[in-house]
Coordinates of C-alpha atoms in Angstrom, one line a residue:
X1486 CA 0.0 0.0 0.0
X1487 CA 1.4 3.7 -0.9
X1488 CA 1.1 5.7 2.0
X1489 CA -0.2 9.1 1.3
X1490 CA 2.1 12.1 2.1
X1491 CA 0.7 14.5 4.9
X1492 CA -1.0 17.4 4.0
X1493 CA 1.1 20.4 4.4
X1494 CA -0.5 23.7 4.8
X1495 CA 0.9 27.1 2.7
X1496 CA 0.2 29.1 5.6
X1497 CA -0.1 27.4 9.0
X1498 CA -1.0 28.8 12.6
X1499 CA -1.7 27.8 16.0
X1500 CA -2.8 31.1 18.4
X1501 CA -0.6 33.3 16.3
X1502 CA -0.8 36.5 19.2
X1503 CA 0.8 39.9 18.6
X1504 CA 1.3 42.2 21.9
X1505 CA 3.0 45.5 21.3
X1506 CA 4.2 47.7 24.9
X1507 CA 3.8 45.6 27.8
X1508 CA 1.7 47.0 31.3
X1509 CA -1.3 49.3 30.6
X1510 CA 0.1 50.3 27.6
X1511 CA 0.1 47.1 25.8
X1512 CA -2.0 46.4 22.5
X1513 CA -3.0 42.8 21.3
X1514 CA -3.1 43.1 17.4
X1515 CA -3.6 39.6 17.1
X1516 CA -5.3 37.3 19.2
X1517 CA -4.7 33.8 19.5
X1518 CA -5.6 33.2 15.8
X1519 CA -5.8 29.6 13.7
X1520 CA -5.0 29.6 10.1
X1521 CA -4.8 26.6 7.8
X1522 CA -4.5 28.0 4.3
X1523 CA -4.4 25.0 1.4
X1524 CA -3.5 26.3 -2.0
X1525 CA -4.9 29.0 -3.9
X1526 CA -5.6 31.9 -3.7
X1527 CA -7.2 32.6 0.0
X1528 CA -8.9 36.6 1.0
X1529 CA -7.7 37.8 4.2
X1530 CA -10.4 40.6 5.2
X1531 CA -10.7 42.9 7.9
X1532 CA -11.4 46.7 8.6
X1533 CA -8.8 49.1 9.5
X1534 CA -7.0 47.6 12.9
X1535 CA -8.2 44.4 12.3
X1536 CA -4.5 43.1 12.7
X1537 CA -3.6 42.2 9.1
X1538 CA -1.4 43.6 8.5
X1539 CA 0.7 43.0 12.1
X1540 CA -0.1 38.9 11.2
X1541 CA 1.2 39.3 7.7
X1542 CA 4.6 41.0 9.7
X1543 CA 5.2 37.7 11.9
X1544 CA 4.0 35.5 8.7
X1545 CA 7.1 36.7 6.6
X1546 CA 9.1 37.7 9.9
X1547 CA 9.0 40.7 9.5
X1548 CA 7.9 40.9 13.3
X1549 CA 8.2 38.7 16.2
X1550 CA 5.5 36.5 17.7
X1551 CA 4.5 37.2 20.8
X1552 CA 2.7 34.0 21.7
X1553 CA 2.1 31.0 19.3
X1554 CA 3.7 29.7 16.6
X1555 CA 3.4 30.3 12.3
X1556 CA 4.5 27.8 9.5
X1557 CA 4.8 28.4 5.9
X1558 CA 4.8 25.3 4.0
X1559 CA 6.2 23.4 7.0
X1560 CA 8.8 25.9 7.8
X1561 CA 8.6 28.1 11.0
X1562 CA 7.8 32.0 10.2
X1563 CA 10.7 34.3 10.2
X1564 CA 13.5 31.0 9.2
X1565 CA 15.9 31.3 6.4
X1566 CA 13.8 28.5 4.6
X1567 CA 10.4 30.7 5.2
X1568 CA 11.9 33.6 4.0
X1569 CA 13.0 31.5 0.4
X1570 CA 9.5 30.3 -0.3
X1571 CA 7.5 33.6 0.0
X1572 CA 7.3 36.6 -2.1
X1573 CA 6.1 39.6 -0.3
X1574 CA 4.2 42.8 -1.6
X1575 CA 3.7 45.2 1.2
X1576 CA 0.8 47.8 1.0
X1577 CA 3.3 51.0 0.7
X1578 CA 6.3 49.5 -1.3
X1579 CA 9.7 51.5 -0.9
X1580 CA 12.0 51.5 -3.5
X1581 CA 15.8 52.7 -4.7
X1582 CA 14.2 55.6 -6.6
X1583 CA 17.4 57.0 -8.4
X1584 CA 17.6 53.1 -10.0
X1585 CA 15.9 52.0 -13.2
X1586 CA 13.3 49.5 -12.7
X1587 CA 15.3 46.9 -14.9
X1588 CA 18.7 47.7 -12.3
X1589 CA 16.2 47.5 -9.1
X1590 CA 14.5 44.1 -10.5
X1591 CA 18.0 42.5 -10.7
X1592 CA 19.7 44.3 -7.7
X1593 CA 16.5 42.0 -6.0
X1594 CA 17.2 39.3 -7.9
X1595 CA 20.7 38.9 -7.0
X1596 CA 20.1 39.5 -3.6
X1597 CA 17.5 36.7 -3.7
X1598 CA 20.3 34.4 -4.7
X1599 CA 19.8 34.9 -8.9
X1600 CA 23.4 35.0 -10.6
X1601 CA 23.6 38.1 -12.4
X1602 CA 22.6 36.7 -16.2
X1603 CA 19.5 34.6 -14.6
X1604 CA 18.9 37.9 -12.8
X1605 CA 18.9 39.9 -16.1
X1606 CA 16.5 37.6 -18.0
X1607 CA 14.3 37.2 -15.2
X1608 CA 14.2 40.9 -14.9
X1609 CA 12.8 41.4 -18.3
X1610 CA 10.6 38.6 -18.5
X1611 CA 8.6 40.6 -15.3
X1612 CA 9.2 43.9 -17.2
X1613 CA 7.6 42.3 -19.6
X1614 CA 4.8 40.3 -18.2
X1615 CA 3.6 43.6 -16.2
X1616 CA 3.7 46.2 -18.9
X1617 CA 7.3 48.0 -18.0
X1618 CA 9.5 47.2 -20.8
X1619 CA 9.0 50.2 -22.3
X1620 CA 9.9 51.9 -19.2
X1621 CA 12.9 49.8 -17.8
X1622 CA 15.8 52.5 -18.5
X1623 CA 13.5 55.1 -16.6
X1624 CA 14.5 55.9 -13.2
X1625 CA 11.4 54.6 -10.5
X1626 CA 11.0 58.0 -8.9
X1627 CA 9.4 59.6 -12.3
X1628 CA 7.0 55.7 -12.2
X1629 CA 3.8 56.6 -11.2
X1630 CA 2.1 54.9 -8.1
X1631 CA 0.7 52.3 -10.3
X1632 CA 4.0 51.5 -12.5
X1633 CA 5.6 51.4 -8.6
X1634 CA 3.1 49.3 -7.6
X1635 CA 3.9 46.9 -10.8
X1636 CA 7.5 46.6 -9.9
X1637 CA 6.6 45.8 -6.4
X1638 CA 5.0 42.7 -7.6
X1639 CA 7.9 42.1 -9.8
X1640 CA 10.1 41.7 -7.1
X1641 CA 8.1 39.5 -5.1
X1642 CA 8.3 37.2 -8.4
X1643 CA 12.1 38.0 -9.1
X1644 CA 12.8 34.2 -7.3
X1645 CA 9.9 32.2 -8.4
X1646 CA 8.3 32.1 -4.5
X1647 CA 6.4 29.2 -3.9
X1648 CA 3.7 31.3 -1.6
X1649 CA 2.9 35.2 -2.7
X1650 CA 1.6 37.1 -0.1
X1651 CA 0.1 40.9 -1.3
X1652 CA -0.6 43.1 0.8
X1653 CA -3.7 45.7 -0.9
X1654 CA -2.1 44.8 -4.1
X1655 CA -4.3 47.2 -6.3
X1656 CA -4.1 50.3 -4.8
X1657 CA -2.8 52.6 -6.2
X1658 CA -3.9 51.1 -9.5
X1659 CA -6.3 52.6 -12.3
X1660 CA -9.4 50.4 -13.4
X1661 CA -7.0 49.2 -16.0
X1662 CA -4.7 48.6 -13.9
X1663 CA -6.7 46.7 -11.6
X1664 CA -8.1 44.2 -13.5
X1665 CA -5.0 43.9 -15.0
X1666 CA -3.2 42.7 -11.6
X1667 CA -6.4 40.6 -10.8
X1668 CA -5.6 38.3 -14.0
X1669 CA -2.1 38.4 -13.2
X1670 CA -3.0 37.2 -9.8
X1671 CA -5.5 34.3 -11.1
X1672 CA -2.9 33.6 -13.9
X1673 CA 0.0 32.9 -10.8
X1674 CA -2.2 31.2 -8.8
X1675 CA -1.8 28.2 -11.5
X1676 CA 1.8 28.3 -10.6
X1677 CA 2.1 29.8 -6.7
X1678 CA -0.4 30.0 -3.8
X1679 CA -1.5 33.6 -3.1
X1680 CA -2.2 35.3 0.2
X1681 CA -4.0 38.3 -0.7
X1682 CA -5.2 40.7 2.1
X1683 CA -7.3 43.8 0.1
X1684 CA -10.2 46.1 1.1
X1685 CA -12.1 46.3 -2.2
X1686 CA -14.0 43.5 -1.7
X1687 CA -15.3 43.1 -5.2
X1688 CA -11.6 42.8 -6.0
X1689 CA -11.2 39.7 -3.7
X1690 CA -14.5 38.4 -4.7
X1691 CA -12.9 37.9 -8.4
X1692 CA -9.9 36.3 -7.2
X1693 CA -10.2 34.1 -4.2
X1694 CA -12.3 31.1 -3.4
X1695 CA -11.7 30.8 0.4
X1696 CA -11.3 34.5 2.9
X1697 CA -10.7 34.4 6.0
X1698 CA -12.1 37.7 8.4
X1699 CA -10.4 38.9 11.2
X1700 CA -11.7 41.5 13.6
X1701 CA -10.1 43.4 17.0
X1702 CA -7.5 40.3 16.2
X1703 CA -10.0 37.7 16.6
X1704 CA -10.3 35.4 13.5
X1705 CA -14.6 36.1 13.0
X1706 CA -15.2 33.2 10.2
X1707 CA -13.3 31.2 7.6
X1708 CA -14.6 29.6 4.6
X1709 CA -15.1 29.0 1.2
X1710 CA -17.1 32.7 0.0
X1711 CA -19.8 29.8 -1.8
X1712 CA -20.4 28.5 1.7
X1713 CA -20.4 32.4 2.9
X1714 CA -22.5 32.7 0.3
X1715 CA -25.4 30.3 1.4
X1716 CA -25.1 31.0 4.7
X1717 CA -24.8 34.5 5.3
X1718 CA -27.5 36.8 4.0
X1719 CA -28.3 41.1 4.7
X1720 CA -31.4 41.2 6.2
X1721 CA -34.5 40.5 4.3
X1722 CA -32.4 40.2 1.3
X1723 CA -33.2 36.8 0.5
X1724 CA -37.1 37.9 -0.1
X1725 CA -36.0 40.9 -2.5
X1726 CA -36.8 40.8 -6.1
X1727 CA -36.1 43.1 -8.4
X1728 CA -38.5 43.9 -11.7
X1729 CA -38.3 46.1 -14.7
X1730 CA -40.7 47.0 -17.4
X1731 CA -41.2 48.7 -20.4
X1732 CA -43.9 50.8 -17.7
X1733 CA -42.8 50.3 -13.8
X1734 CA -45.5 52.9 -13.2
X1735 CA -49.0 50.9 -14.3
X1736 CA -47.7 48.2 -12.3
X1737 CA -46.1 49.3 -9.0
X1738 CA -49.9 50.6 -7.6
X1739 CA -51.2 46.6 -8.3
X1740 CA -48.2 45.2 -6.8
X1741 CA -48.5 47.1 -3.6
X1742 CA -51.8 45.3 -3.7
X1743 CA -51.1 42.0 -3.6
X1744 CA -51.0 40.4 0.0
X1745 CA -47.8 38.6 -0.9
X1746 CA -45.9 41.7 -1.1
X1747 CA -45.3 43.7 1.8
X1748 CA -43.5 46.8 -0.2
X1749 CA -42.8 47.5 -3.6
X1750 CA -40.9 51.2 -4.5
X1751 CA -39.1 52.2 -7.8
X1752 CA -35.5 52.5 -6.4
X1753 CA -34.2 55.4 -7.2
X1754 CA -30.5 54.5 -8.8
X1755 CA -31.7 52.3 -11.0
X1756 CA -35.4 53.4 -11.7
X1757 CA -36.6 49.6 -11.4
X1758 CA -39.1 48.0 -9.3
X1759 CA -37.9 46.6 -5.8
X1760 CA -40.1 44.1 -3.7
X1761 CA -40.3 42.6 -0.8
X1762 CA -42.1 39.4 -0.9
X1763 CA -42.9 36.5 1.3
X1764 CA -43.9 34.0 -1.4
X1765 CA -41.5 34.4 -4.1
X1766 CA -43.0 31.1 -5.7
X1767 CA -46.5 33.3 -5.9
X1768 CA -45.1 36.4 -7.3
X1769 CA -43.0 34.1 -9.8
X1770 CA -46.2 33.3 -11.3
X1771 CA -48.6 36.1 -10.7
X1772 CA -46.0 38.3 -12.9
X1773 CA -46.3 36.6 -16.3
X1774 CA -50.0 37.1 -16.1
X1775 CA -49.3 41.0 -14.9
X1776 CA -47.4 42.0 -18.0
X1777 CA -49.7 40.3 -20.4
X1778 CA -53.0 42.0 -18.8
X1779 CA -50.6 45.4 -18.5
X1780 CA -49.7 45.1 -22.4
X1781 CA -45.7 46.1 -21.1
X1782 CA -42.7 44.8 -22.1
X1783 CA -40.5 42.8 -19.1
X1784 CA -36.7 44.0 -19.4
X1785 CA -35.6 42.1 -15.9
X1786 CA -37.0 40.0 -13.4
X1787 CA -34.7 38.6 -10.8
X1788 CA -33.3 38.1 -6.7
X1789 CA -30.2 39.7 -6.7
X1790 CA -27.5 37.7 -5.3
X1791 CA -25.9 39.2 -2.1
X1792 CA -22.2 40.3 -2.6
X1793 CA -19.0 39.5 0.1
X1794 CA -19.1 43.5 0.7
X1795 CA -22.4 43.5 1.9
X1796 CA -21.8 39.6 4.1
X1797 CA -19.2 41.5 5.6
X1798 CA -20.2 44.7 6.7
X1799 CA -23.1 42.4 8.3
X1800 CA -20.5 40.1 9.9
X1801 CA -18.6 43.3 11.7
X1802 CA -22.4 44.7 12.3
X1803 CA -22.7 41.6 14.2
X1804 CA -19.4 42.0 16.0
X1805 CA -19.6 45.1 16.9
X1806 CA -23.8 44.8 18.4
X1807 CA -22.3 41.6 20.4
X1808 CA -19.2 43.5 22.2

């Protein structure tokens, strides 16, 4: 019989706990907070003081752990091994800004352990892949913030890390630009596990499959964002329907008279009919017959489906009611 090799987590932690000060003044950032990240590419989520970015700090030792411990792919946070496997994008990247970006990407690269000719062609293979080519014998301080932001992710890449951790990787990016990264991201994830804390959650709805939400340091819930999905809903939400017509006038008056609905209004940003029902199966049918009788023409009829932005501002609503 083969035995089956153990399961190795990219990111591993057992009551991870930041302190900073010690006495009155001390601060936990982090409390006593279990990951187990498989790969792909996993959301980390969180408003502002959260403790992301403190846990990202011990997770590429960056920082010391006050309590608990951290693994990356089997190798204890802040070890020379760690270190080798991850490439790291912090939220406000410094740079050499007198160097080109092609003589920053291989100054990296040779630090990282490249010889200076794998350093060169692995320079402009990034240059390339990220849209700076053009731009590689132009110093970095005359990039703009979203060219820096490029070449940040470049040299996270520079060594071929095993595990990419990004820390708000679009922002300082255009729309453009955005999306642009987001491929880039989903494209590397074939190749790389990715560790991607971000607050546009739209962003990280595109690219992850599994987040994670952490509030006050406390881990809140981790799962896959279908799951979230399913079990998570705004408040009344799941009985919403949206409808639109050729004429959302002639038909609001009837729907607001139907015992099934208990409010129907014409929203105001999108001009369409919004209703709150408690028989959906009821209203499926009774509209068919509605438009006919009304002689209009149906444009949409649907439930829209709840977003991660609006499961998470519900989750922290939650938190913050229960404290």
């Amino acid at each position: 019989m083969v035995q089956e090799k153990s399961f190795i987590p990219e990111i591993w932690t057992q009551e991870l706990t930041k302190i900073y000060d010690r006495g009155e003044n001390s601060i936990k950032a982090v409390d006593k907070i279990d990951i187990t990240m498989k790969p792909g590419v996993h959301g980390f989520l969180g408003p502002n003081g959260a403790g992301k970015t403190s846990t990202i700090h011990m997770l590429i030792g960056a920082i010391s752990i006050t309590e608990g411990k951290a693994k990356i792919k089997g190798e204890y946070a802040g070890s020379i091994r760690a270190r080798r496997i991850i490439g790291f994008l912090p939220q406000n990247p410094s740079f050499y800004d007198t160097m080109t970006g092609e003589q920053y990407l291989k100054f990296v690269g040779e630090l990282s352990g490249l010889r200076r000719k794998d350093a060169k062609e692995k320079a402009l293979e990034l240059l390339g892949k990220l849209e700076l080519l053009e731009a590689r014998d132009r110093n970095i301080e005359k990039y703009s913030e979203g060219m820096k932001q490029r070449i940040g992710i470049a040299a996270a890449l520079i060594h071929d890390p095993e595990l990419l951790i990004l820390d708000e990787p679009t922002s300082n990016l255009d729309p453009i630009g955005r999306a642009n990264i987001i491929k880039d991201i989903k494209e590397l994830s074939k190749k790389m596990s990715v560790f991607v804390s971000s607050h546009i959650l739209s962003e990280i709805e595109q690219m992850c499959e599994k987040v994670t939400i952490i509030h006050k340091g406390k881990i809140v819930l981790t799962d896959t964002i279908k799951n979230i999905k399913k079990m998570h809903s705004i408040k009344g939400s799941q009985n919403i329907v949206i409808l639109d017509t050729s004429s959302n006038e002639k038909l609001i008056q009837q729907l607001n008279e139907k015992d099934y609905i208990t409010n129907a209004w014409i929203d105001e940003t999108d001009n369409k009919i919004h209703m709150i029902s408690t028989d959906i199966e009821m209203l499926q049918k009774a509209i068919p017959k509605m438009i006919i009788e009304n002689n209009v023409i149906l444009r949409a009829f649907h439930q829209p489906e709840i977003s991660l932005q609006e499961i998470f501002i519900e989750i922290i609503e939650d938190e913050v009611e229960n404290e």
